[in-house]
Coordinates of C-alpha atoms in Angstrom, one line a residue:
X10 CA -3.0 94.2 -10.0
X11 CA -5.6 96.3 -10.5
X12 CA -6.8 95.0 -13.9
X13 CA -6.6 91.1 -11.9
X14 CA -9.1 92.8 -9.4
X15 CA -11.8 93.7 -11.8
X16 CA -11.3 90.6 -13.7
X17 CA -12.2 88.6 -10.5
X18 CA -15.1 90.8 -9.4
X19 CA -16.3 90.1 -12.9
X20 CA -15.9 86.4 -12.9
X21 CA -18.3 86.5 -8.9
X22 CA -20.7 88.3 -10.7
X23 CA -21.4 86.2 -13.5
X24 CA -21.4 83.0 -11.5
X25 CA -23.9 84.6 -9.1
X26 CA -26.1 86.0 -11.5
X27 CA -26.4 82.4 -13.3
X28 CA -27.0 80.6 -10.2
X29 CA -30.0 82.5 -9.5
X30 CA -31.3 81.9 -13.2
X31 CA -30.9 78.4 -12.7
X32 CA -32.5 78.5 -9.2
X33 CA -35.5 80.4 -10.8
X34 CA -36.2 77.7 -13.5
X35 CA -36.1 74.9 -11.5
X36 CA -38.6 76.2 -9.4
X37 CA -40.9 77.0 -12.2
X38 CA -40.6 73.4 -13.5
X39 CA -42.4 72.3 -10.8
X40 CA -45.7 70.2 -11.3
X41 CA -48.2 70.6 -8.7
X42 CA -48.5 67.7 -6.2
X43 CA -52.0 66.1 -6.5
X44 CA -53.6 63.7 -4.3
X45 CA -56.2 60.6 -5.3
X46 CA -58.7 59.7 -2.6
X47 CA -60.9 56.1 -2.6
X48 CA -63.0 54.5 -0.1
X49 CA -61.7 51.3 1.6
X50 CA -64.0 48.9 3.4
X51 CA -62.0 47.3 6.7
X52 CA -64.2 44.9 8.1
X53 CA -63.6 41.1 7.7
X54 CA -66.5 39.7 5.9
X55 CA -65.0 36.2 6.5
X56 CA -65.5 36.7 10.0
X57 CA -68.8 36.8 12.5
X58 CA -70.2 40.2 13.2
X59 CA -68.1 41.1 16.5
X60 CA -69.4 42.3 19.6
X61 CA -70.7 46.1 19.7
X62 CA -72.7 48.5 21.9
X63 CA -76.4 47.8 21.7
X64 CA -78.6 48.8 19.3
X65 CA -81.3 51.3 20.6
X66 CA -84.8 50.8 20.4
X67 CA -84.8 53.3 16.8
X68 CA -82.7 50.9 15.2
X69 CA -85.3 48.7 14.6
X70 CA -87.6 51.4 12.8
X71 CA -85.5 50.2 9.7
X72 CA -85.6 46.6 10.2
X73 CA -86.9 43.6 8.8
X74 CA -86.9 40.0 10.4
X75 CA -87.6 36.8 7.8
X76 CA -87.3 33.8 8.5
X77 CA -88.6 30.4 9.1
X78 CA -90.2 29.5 12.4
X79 CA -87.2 29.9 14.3
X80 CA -87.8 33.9 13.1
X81 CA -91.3 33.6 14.4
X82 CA -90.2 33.5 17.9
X83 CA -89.3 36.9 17.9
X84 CA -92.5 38.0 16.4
X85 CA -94.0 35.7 19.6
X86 CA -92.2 37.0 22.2
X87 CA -89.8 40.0 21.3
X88 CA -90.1 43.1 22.5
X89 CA -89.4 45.2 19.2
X90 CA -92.7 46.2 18.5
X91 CA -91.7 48.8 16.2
X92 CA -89.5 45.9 14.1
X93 CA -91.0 43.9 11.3
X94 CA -91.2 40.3 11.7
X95 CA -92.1 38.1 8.9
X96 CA -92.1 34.3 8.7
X97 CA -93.3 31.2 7.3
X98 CA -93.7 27.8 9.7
X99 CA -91.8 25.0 7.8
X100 CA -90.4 27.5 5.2
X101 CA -88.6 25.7 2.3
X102 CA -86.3 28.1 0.6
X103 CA -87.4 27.2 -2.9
X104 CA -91.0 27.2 -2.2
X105 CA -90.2 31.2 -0.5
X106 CA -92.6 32.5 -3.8
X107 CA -95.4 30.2 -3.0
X108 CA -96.0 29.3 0.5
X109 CA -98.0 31.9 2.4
X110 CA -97.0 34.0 5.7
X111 CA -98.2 33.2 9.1
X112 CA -100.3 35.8 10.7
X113 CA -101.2 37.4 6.9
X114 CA -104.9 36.6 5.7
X115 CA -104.1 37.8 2.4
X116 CA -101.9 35.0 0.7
X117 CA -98.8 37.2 0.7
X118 CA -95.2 35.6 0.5
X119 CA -92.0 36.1 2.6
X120 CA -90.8 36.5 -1.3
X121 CA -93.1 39.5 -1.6
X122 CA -92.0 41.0 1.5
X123 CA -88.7 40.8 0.6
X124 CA -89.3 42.3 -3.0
X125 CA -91.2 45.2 -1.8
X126 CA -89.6 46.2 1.7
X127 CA -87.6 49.6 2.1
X128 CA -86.2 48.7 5.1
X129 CA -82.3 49.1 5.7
X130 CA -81.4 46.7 8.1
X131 CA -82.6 43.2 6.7
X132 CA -82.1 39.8 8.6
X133 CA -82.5 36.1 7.3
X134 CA -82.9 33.0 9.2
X135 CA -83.1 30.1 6.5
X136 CA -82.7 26.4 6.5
X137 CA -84.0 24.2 9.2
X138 CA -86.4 22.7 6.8
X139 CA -83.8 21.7 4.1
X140 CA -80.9 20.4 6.8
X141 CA -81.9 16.7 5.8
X142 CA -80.4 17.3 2.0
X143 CA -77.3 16.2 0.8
X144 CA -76.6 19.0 -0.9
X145 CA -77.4 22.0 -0.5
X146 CA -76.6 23.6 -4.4
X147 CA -80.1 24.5 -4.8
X148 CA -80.5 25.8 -1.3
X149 CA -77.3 28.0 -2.1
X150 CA -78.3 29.1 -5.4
X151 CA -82.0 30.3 -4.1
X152 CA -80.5 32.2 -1.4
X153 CA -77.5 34.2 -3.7
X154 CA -80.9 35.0 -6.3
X155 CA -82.7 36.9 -2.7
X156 CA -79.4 38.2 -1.8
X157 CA -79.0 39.4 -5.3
X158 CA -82.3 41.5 -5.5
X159 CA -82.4 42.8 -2.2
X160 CA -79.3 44.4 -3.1
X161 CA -80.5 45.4 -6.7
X162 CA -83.6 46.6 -5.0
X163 CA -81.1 48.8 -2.3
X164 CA -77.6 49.2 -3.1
X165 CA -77.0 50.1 0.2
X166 CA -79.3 48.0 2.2
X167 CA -77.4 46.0 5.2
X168 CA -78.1 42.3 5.1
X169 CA -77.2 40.0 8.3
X170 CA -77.3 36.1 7.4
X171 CA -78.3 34.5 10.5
X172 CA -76.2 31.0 10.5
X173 CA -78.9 28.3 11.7
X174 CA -77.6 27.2 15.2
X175 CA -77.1 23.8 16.4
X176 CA -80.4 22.3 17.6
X177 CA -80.7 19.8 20.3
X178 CA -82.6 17.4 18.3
X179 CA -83.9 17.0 15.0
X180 CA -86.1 14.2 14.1
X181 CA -85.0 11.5 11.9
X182 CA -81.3 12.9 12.5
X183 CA -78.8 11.6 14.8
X184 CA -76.7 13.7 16.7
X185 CA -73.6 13.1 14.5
X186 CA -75.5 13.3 11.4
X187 CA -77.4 16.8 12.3
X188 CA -73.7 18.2 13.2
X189 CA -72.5 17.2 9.9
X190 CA -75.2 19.0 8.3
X191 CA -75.2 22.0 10.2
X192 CA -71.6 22.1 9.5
X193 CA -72.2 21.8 5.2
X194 CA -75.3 24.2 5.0
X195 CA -73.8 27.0 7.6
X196 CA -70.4 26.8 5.4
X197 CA -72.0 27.5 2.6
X198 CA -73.9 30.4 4.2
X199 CA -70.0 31.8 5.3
X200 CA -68.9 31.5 1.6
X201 CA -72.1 33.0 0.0
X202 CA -71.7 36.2 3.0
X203 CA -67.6 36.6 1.9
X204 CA -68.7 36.3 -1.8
X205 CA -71.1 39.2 -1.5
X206 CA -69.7 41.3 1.3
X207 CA -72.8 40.8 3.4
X208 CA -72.4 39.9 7.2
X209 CA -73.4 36.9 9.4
X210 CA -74.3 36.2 12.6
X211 CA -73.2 32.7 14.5
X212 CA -75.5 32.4 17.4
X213 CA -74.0 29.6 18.1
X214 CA -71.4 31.4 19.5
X215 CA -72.8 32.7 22.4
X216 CA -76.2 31.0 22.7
X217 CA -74.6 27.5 23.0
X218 CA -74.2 25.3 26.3
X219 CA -70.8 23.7 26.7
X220 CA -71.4 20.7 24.0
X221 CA -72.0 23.1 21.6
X222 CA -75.9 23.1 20.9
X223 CA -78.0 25.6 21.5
X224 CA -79.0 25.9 25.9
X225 CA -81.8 23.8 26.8
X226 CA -83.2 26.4 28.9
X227 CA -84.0 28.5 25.2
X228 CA -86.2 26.2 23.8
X229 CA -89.3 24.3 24.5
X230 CA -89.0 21.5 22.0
X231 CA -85.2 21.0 21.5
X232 CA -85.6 23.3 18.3
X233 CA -87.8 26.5 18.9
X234 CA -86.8 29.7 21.2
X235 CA -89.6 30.0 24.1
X236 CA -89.6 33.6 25.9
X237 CA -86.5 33.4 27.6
X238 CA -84.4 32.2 24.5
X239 CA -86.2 34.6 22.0
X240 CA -85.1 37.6 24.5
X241 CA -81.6 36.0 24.4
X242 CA -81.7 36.1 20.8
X243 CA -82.6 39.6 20.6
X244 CA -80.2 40.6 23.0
X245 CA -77.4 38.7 21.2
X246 CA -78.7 40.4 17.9
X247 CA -79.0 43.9 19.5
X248 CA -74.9 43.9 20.7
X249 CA -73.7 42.2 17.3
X250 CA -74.7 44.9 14.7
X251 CA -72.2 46.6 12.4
X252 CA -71.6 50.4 12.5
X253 CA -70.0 51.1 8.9
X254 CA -68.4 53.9 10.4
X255 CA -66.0 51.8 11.9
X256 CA -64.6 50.2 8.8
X257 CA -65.4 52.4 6.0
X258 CA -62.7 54.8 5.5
X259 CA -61.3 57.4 2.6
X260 CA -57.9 56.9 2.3
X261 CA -56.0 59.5 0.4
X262 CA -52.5 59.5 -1.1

């Protein structure tokens, strides 16, 4: 009995002793858990820039307007002051390199603004003068090569494409045949701001009567802001800006 004791004491401490042992490796086998951290952008570039707060008055110390003559209401009647305004009357797109700014006695270019500029916030209002075309490849393919080196020029530059909103008239058009235009040129602007991750603006969406073209109480001449529609333009521009805080996120796992 006694010798069936010490055999069974025996046998508890061997299995306890190699449970241990086995409890000890295991634990040392362990690799250490690592994590792997990228950025992820949220925002829906195929999308208009949503509403936001307004932009205060310091925003537009890093911002450049360019643009056609449409642009050039704001430089009439904004009340910026501290924003740069730049734009050409009757701008054609693919004469941008040659046909001189308004209000510049030097013979400079909206091209050469655009190449030289440090500004972070950058909008563009292009198009009004080409909406007669057919097609719009060339228009397209001129505005990807400024979208191209503004981005080459700043990596991290913010570029707004203002969609060209729906006149009341247009001479030579009629009303059906301006629509259908407006409709071809401002879907190519969508596809070239989803293509490149830059964000537009569709005034036409907020600045529009009921029919869908822009209020006649805007514009002087069917076409061209006056005071009150370049304030509503820069009030609509002022609560649609992104914050890239918003969207931009590190996601670790």
């Amino acid at each position: 009995m006694k010798r069936l004791l010490c055999i069974l004491l025996s046998l508890g401490m061997l299995c306890g002793c190699g449970t241990a042992v086995e409890s000890k490796d295991a634990a040392s086998s362990q690799e250490p858990v690592s994590y792997s951290c990228r950025v992820m952008d949220y925002y829906d570039y195929a999308a208009p820039v949503p509403y936001s707060e307004d932009a205060d008055d310091s925003y537009y110390d890093s911002t450049l307007f360019a643009g056609d003559s449409r642009m050039g209401s704001l430089y009439l009647y904004g009340t910026h002051k501290n924003a740069q305004i730049e734009y050409v009357t009757s701008l054609n797109l693919l004469l941008i390199d040659t046909m001189p700014l308004d209000n510049h006695e030097d013979g400079a270019t909206l091209m050469d603004v655009l190449q030289s500029t440090d500004k972070k916030n950058i909008y563009l209002l292009f198009g009004i003068n080409e909406i007669r075309n057919q097609n719009f490849d060339a228009f397209n393919a001129e505005y990807q090569d400024i979208v191209n080196m503004l981005r080459q020029n700043d990596p991290d530059v913010n570029i707004y494409i203002i969609l060209s909103y729906h006149p009341r008239q247009v001479s030579g058009l009629s009303d059906d045949q301006l629509s259908a235009q407006l409709q071809m040129m401002n879907g190519g602007l969508i596809d070239l701001a989803m293509n490149n991750h830059v964000y537009y603006l569709d005034t036409d969406n907020g600045l529009d009567d009921d029919g869908g073209k822009i209020r006649e109480e805007f514009v002087f001449d069917g076409l061209h802001f006056n005071p009150e529609g370049a304030h509503a333009f820069e009030d609509y521009i002022a609560k649609h800006t992104v914050r890239s805080e918003n969207y931009v996120k590190e996601v670790c796992e």
